[in-house]
PDB file of C-alpha atoms in Angstrom:
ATOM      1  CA  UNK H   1      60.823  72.079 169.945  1.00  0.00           C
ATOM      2  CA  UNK H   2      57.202  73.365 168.525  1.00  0.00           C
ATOM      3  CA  UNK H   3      54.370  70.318 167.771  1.00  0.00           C
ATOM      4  CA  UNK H   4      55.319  71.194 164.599  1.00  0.00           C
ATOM      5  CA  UNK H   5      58.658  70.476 164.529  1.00  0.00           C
ATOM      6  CA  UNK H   6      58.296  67.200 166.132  1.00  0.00           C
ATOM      7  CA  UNK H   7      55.760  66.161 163.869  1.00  0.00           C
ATOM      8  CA  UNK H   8      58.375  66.663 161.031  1.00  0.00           C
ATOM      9  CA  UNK H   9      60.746  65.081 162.691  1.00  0.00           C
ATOM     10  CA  UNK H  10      58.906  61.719 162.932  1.00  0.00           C
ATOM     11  CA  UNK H  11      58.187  61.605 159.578  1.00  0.00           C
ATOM     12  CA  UNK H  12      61.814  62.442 158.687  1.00  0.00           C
ATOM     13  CA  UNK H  13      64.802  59.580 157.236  1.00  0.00           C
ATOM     14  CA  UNK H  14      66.580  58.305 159.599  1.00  0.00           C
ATOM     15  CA  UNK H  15      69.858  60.014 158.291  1.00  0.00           C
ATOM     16  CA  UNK H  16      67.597  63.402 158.421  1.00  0.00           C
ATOM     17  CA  UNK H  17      67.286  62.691 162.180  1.00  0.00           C
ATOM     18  CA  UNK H  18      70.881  62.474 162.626  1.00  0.00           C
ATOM     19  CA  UNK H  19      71.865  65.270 160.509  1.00  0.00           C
ATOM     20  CA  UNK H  20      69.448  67.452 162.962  1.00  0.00           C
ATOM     21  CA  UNK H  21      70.962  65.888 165.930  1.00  0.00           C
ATOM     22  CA  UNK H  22      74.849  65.997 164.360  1.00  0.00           C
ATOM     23  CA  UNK H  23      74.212  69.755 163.590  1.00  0.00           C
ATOM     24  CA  UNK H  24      72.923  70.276 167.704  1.00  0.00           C
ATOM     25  CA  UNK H  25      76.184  69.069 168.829  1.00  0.00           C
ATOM     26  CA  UNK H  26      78.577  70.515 166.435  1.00  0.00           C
ATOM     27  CA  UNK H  27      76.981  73.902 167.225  1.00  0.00           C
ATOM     28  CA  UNK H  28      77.224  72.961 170.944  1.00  0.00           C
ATOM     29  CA  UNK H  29      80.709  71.826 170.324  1.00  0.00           C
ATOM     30  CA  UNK H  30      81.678  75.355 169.237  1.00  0.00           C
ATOM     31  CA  UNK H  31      79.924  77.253 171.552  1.00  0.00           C
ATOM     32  CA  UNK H  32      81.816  75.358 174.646  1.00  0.00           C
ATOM     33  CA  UNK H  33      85.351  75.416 172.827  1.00  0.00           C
ATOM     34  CA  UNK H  34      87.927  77.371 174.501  1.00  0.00           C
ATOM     35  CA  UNK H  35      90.293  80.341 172.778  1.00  0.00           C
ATOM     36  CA  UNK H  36      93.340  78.730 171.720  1.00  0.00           C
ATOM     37  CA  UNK H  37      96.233  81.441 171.253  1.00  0.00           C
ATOM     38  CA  UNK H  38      98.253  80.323 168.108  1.00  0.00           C
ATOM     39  CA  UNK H  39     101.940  81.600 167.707  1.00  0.00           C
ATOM     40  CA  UNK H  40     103.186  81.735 163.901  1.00  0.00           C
ATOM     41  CA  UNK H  41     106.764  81.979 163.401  1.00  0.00           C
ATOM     42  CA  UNK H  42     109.178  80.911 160.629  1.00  0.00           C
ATOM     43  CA  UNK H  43     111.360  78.496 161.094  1.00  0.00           C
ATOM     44  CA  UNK H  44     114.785  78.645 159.038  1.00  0.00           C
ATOM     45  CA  UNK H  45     115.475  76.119 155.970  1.00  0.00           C
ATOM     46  CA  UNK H  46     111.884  75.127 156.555  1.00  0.00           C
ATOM     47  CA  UNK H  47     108.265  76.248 155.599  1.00  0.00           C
ATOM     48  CA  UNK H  48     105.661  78.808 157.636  1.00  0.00           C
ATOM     49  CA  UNK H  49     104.953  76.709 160.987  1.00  0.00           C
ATOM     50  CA  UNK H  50     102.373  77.343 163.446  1.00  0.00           C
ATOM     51  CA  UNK H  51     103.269  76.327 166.984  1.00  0.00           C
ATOM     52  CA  UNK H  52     101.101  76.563 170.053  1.00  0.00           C
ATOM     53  CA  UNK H  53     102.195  78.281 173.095  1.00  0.00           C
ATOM     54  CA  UNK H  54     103.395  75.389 176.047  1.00  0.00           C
ATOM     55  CA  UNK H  55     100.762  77.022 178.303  1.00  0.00           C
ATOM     56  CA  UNK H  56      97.492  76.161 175.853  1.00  0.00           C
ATOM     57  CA  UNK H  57      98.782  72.694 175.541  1.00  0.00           C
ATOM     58  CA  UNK H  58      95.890  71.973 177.478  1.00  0.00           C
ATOM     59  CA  UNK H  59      93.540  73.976 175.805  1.00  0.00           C
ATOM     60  CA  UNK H  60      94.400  71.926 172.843  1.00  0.00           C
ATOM     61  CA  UNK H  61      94.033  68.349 174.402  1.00  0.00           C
ATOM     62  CA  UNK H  62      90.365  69.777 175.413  1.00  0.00           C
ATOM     63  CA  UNK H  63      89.418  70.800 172.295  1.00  0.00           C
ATOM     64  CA  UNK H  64      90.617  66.952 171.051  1.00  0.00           C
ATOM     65  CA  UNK H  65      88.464  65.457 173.679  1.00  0.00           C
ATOM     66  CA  UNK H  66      85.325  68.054 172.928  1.00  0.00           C
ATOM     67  CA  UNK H  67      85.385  67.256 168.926  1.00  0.00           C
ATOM     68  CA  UNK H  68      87.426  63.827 168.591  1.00  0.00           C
ATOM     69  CA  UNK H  69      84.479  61.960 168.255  1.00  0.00           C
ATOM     70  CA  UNK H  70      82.345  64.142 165.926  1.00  0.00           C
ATOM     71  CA  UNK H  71      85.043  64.104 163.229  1.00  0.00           C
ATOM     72  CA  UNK H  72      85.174  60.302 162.502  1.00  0.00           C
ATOM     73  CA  UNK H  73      81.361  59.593 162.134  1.00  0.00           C
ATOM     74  CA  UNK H  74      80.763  59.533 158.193  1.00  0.00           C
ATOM     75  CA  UNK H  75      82.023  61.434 155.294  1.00  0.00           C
ATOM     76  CA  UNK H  76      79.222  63.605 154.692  1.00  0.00           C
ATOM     77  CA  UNK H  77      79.333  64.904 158.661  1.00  0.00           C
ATOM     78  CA  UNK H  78      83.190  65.230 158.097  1.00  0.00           C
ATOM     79  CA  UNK H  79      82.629  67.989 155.471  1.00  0.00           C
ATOM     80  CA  UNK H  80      80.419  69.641 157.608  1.00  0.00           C
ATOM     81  CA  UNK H  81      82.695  69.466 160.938  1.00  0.00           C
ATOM     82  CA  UNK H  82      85.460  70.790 158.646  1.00  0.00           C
ATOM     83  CA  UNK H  83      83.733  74.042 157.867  1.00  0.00           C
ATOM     84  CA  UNK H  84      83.502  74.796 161.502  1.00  0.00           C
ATOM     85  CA  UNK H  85      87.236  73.168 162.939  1.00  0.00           C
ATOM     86  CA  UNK H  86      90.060  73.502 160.197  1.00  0.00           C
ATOM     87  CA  UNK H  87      92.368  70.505 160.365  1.00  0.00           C
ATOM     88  CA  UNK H  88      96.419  71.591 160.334  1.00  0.00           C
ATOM     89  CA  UNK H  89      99.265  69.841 160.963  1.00  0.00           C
ATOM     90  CA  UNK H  90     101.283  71.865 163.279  1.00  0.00           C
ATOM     91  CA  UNK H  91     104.545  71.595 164.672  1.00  0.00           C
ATOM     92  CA  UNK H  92     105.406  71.283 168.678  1.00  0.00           C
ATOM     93  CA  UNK H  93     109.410  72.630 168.988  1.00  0.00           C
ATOM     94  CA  UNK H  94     111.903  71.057 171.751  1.00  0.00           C
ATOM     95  CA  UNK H  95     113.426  74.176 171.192  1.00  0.00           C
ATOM     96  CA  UNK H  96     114.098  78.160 169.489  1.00  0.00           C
ATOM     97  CA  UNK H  97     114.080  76.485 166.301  1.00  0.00           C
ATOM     98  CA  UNK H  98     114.080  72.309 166.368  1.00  0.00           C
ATOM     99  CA  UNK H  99     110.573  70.468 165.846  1.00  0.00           C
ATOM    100  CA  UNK H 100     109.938  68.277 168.191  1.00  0.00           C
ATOM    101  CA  UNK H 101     106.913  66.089 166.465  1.00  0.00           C
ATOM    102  CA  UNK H 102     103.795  66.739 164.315  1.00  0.00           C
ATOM    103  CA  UNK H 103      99.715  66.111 165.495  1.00  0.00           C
ATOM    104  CA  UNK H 104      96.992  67.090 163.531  1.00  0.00           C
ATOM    105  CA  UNK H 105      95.159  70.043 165.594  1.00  0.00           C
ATOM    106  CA  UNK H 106      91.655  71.631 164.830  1.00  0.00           C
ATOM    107  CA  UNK H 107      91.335  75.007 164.456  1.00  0.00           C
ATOM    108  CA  UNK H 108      88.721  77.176 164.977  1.00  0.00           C
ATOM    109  CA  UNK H 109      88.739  80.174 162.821  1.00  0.00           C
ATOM    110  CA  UNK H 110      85.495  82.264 164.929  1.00  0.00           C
ATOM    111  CA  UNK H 111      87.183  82.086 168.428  1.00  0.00           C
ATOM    112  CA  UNK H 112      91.381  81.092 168.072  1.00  0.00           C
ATOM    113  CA  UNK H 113      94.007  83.714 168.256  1.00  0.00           C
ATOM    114  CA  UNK H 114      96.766  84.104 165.750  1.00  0.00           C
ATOM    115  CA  UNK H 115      99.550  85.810 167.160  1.00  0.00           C
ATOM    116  CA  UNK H 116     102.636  87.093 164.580  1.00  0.00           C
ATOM    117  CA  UNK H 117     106.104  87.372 166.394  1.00  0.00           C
ATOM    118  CA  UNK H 118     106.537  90.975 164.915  1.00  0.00           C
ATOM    119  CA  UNK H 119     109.041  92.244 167.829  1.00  0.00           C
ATOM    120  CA  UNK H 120     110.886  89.551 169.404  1.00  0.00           C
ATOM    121  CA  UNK H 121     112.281  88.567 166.139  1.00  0.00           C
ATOM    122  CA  UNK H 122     113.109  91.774 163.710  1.00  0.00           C
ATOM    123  CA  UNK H 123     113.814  89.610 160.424  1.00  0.00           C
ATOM    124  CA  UNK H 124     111.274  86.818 161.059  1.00  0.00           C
ATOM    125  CA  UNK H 125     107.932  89.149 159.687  1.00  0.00           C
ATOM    126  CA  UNK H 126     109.344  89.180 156.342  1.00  0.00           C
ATOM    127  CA  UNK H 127     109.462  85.717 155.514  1.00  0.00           C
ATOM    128  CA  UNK H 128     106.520  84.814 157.142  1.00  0.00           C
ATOM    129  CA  UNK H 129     104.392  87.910 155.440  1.00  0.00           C
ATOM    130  CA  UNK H 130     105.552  86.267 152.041  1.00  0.00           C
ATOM    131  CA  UNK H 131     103.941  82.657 152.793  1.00  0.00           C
ATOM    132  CA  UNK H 132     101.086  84.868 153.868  1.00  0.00           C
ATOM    133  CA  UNK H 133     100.831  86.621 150.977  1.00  0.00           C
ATOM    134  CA  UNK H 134     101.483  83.663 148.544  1.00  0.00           C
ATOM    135  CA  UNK H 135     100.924  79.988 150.614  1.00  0.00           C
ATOM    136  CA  UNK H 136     101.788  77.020 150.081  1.00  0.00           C
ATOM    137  CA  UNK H 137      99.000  74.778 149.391  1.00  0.00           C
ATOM    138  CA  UNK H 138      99.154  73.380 152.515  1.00  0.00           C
ATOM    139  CA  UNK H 139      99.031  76.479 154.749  1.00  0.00           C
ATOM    140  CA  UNK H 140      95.914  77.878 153.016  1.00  0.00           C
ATOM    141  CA  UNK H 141      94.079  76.309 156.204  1.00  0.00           C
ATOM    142  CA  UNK H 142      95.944  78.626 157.981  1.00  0.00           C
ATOM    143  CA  UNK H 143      96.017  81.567 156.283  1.00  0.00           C
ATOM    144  CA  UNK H 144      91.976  80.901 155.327  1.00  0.00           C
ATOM    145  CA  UNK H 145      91.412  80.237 159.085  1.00  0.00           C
ATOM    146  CA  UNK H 146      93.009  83.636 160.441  1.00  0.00           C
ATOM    147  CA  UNK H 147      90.098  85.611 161.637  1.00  0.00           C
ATOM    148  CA  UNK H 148      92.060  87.553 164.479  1.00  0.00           C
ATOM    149  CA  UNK H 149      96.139  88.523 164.430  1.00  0.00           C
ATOM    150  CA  UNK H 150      97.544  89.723 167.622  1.00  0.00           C
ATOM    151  CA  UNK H 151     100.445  92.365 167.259  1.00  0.00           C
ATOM    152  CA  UNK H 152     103.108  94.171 169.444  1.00  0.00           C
ATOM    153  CA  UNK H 153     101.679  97.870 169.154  1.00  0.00           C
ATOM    154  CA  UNK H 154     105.025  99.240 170.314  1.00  0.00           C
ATOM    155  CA  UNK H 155     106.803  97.439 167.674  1.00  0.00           C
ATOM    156  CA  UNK H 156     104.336  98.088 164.456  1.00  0.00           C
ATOM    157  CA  UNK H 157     106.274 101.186 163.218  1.00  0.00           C
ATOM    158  CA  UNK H 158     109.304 101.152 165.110  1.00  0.00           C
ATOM    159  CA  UNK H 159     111.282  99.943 162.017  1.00  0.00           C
ATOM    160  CA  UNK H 160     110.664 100.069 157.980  1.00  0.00           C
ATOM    161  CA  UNK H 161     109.952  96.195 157.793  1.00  0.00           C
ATOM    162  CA  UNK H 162     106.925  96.723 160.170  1.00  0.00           C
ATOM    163  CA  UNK H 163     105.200  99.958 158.056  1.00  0.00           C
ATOM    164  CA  UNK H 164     106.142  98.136 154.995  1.00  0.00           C
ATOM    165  CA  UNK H 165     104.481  94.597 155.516  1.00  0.00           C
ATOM    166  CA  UNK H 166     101.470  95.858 157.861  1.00  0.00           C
ATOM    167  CA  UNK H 167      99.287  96.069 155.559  1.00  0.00           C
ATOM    168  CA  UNK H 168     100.229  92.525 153.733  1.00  0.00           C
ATOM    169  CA  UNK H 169      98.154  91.074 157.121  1.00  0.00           C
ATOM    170  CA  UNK H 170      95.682  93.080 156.391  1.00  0.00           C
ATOM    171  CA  UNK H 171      95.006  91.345 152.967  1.00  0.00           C
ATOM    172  CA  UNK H 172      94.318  88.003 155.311  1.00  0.00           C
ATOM    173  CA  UNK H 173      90.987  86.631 153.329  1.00  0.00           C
ATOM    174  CA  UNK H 174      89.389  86.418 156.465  1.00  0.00           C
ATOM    175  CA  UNK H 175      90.676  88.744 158.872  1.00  0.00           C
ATOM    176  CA  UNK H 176      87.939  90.361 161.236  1.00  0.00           C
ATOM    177  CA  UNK H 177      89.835  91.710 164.203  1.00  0.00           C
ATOM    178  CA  UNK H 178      93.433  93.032 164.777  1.00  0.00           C
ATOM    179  CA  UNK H 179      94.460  92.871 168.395  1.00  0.00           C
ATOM    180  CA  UNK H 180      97.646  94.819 170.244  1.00  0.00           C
ATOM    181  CA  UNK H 181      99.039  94.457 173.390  1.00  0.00           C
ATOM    182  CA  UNK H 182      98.672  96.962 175.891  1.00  0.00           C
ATOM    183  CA  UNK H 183      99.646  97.106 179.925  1.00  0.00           C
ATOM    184  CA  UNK H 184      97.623  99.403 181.881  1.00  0.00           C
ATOM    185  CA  UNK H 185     100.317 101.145 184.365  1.00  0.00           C
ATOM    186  CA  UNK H 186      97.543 101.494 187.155  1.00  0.00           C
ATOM    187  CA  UNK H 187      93.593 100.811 187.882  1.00  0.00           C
ATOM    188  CA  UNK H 188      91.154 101.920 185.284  1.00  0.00           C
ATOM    189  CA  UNK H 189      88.043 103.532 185.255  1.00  0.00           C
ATOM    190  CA  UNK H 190      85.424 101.908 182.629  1.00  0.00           C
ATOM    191  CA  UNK H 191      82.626 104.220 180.305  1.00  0.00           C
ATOM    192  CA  UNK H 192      81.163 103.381 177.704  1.00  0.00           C
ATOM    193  CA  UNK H 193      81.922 106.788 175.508  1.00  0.00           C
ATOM    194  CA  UNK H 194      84.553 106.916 173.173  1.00  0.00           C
ATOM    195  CA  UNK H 195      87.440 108.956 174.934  1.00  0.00           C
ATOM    196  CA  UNK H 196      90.901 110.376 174.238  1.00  0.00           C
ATOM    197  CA  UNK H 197      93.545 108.019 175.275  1.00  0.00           C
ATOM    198  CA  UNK H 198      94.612 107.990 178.451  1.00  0.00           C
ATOM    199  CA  UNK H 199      98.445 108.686 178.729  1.00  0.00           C
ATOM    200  CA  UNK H 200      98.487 107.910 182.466  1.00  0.00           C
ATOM    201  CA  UNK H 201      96.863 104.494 182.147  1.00  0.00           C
ATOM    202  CA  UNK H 202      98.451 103.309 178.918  1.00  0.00           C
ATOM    203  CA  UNK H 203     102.006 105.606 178.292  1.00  0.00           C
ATOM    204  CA  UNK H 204     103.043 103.395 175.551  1.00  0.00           C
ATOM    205  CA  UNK H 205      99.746 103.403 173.319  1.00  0.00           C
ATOM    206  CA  UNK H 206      99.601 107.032 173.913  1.00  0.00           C
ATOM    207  CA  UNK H 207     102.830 107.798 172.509  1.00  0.00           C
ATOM    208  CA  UNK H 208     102.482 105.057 169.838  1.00  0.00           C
ATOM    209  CA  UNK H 209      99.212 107.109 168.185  1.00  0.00           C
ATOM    210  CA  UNK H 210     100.615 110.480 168.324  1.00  0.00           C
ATOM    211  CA  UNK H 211     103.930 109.599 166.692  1.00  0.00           C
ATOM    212  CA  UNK H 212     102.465 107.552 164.277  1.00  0.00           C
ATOM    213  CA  UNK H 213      99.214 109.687 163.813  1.00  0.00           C
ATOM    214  CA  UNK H 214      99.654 110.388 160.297  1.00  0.00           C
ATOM    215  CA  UNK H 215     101.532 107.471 159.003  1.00  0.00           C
ATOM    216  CA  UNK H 216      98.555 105.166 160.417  1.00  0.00           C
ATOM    217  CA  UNK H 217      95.674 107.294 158.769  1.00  0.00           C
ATOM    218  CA  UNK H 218      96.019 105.179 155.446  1.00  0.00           C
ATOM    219  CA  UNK H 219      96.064 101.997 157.392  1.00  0.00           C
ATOM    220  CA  UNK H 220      92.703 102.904 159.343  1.00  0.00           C
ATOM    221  CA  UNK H 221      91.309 103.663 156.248  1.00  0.00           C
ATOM    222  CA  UNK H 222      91.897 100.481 154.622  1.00  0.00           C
ATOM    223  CA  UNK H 223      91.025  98.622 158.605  1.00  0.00           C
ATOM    224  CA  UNK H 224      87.387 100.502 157.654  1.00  0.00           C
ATOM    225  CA  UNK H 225      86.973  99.464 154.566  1.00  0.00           C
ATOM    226  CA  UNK H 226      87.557  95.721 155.359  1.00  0.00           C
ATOM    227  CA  UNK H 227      85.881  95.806 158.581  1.00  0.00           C
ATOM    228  CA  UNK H 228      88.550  95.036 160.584  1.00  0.00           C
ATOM    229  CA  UNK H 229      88.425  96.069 164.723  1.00  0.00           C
ATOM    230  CA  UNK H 230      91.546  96.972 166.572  1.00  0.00           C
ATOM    231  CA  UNK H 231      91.304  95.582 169.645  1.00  0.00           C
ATOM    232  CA  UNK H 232      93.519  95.970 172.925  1.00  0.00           C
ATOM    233  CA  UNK H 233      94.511  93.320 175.310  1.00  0.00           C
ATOM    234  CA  UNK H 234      96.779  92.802 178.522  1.00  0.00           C
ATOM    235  CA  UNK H 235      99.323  90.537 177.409  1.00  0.00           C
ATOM    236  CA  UNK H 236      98.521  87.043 179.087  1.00  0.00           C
ATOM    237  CA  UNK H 237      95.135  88.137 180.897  1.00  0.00           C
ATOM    238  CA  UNK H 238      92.780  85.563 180.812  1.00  0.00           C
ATOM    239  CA  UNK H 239      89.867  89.135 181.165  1.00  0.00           C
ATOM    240  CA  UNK H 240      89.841  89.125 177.497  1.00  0.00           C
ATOM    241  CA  UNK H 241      89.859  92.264 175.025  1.00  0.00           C
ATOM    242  CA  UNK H 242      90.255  95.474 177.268  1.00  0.00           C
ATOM    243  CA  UNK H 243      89.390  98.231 174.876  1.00  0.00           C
ATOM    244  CA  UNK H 244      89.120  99.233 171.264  1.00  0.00           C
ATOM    245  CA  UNK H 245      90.581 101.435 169.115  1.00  0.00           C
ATOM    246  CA  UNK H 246      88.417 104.144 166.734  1.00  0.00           C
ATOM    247  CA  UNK H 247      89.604 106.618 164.407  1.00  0.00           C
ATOM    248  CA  UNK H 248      87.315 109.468 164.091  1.00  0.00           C
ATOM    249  CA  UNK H 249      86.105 111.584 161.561  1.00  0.00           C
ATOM    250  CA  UNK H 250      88.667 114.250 162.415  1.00  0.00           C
ATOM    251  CA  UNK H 251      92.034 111.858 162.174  1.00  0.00           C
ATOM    252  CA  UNK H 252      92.436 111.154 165.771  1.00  0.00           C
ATOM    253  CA  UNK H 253      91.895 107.696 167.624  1.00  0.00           C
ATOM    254  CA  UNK H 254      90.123 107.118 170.790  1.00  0.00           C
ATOM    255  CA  UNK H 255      89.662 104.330 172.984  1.00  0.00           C
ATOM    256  CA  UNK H 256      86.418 102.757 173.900  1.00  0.00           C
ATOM    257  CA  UNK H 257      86.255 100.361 176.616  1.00  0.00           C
ATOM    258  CA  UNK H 258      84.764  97.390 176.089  1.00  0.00           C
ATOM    259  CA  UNK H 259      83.360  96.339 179.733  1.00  0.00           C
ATOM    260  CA  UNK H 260      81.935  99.683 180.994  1.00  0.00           C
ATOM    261  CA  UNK H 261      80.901  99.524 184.218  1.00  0.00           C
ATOM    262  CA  UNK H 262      80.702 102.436 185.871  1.00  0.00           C
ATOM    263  CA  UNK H 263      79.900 106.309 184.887  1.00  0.00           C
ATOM    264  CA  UNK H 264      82.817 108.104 186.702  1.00  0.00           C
ATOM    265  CA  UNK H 265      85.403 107.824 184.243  1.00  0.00           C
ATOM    266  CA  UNK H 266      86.214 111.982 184.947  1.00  0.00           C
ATOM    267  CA  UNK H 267      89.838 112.332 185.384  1.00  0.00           C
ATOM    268  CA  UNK H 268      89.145 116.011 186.535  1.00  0.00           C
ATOM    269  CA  UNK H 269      86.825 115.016 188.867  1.00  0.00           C
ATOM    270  CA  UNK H 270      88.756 112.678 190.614  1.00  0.00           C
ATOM    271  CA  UNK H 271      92.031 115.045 191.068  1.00  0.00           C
ATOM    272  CA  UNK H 272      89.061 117.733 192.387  1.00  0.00           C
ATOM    273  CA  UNK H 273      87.840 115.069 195.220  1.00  0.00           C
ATOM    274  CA  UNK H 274      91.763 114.288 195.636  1.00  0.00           C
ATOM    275  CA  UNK H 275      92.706 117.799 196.382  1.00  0.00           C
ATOM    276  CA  UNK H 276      89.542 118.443 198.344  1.00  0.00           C
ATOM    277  CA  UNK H 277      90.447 115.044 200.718  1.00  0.00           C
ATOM    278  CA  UNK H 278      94.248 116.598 200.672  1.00  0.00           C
ATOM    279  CA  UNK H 279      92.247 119.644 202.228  1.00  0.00           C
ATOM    280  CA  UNK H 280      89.956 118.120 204.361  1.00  0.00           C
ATOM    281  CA  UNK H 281      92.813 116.125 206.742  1.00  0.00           C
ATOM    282  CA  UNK H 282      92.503 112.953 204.620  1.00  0.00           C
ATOM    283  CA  UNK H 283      89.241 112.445 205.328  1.00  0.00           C
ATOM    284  CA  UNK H 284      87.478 111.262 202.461  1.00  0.00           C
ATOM    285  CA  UNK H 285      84.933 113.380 200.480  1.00  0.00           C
ATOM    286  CA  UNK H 286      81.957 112.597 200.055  1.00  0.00           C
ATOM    287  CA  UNK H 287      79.768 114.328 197.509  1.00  0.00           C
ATOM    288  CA  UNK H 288      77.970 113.714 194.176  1.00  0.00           C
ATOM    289  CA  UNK H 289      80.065 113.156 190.670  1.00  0.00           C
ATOM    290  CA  UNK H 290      79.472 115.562 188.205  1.00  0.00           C
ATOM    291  CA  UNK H 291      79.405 114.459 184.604  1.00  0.00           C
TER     292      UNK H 291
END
């Protein structure tokens, strides 16, 4: 802090000082917060109910120890910590369908996952895209706090309920990012150019975008109007986003990687040194990539 500053701050109200000092540590507070992965499904007979996967329990009890104390201070802090962690009361389930108890979580729109069962359960989407589309009073912190949705890409179009109510999630108020979940079926190769998807390394997204190539062009022109990314990510990696999706001028998508770290992404080039090896006894060849 300048001279400056600390001049200020000496001459500042005491309730100034702890403003300054209350707005260090909610910031700090959101910077060390951990990605929570929040599972939405509908429960029969009751209302929309968010439920947290058993394996972030944790996660959860960390963020309650990180931001406990910086939510019972004073009123006027409280209104401030609620722009950054959304209260909701959420239900933990004994079982498929039976809630177990309620707690108050926090939620934390800029880094929490919100993931829709859209392929385990065929008939749960619909009811839950209608309390999306018109909530209950009580679920606005929800559906306000839903920043990034995390879908089944094999299961989007697969059946009428999916291409019908897609593009109800994308009318989220505050929906920034939608994720999918590939599984890459061997090691990768990062760059940092957009390039055509790989049908070796992810079969299933490969297929997905050319049989649905023309039924998703309206959807990635609404995704570029709002803003919204698609992202791809290994189902329960802990490495984060893999790759994301762009749709090009021209109507086709490509993937971009989004931790390049290396320039010999050339699948060409690499069956051209595997044949040359082949030739050469198994030895391995040694020579400079071309690009």
């Amino acid at each position: 802090m300048s001279s400056t500053d600390m001049s200020s701050l000496r001459k500042a109200q005491p309730y100034v000082v702890f403003e300054l000092v209350f707005d260090l540590l909610l910031e700090q507070a959101k910077q060390e917060t951990e990605s929570i992965p929040f599972s939405i499904v509908y429960i029969p007979n009751d209302s929309l109910v968010m439920r947290c996967e058993p394996v972030d329990y944790a996660k959860l009890g960390n963020r309650f120890h990180l931001v406990g104390n910086l939510c019972q201070i004073d009123r006027r802090s409280r209104v401030k910590f609620k722009l950054v962690f959304h209260p909701f009361e959420m239900a933990f389930s004994r079982m498929k369908y039976e809630v177990g108890f309620w707690r108050i979580v926090w939620i934390c729109p800029t880094v929490d996952h919100f993931l829709l069962y859209t392929g385990e359960y065929t008939m749960s989407l619909p009811p839950i895209v209608a309390h999306l589309d018109v909530p209950h009073p009580m679920q606005c912190a929800v559906t306000h706090s839903i920043q990034r949705v995390g879908l089944f890409v094999t299961k989007l179009f697969d059946d009428y309920i999916y291409r019908s109510q897609f593009e109800v999630i994308l009318e989220l108020p505050s929906l920034k990012e939608v994720v999918i979940s590939i599984i890459p079926k061997r090691a990768r190769h990062d760059h940092a150019a957009d390039l055509t998807i790989d049908a070796m390394l992810f079969p299933e997204l490969a297929a997905w975008e050319q049989k649905y190539h023309e039924t998703m062009k309206p959807v990635w022109a609404k995704l570029k109007q709002k803003g919204i990314k698609v992202l791809g990510c290994e189902p329960g990696a802990e490495k984060g986003d893999i790759l994301e999706l762009i749709h090009t001028e021209n109507g086709s998508v490509r993937m971009r990687f989004m931790d390049p770290v290396c320039n010999c992404y050339n699948v060409a080039y690499r069956l051209l040194m595997l044949v040359k090896e082949a030739a050469n006894g198994g030895a391995h060849y040694i020579g400079k990539q071309q690009h």
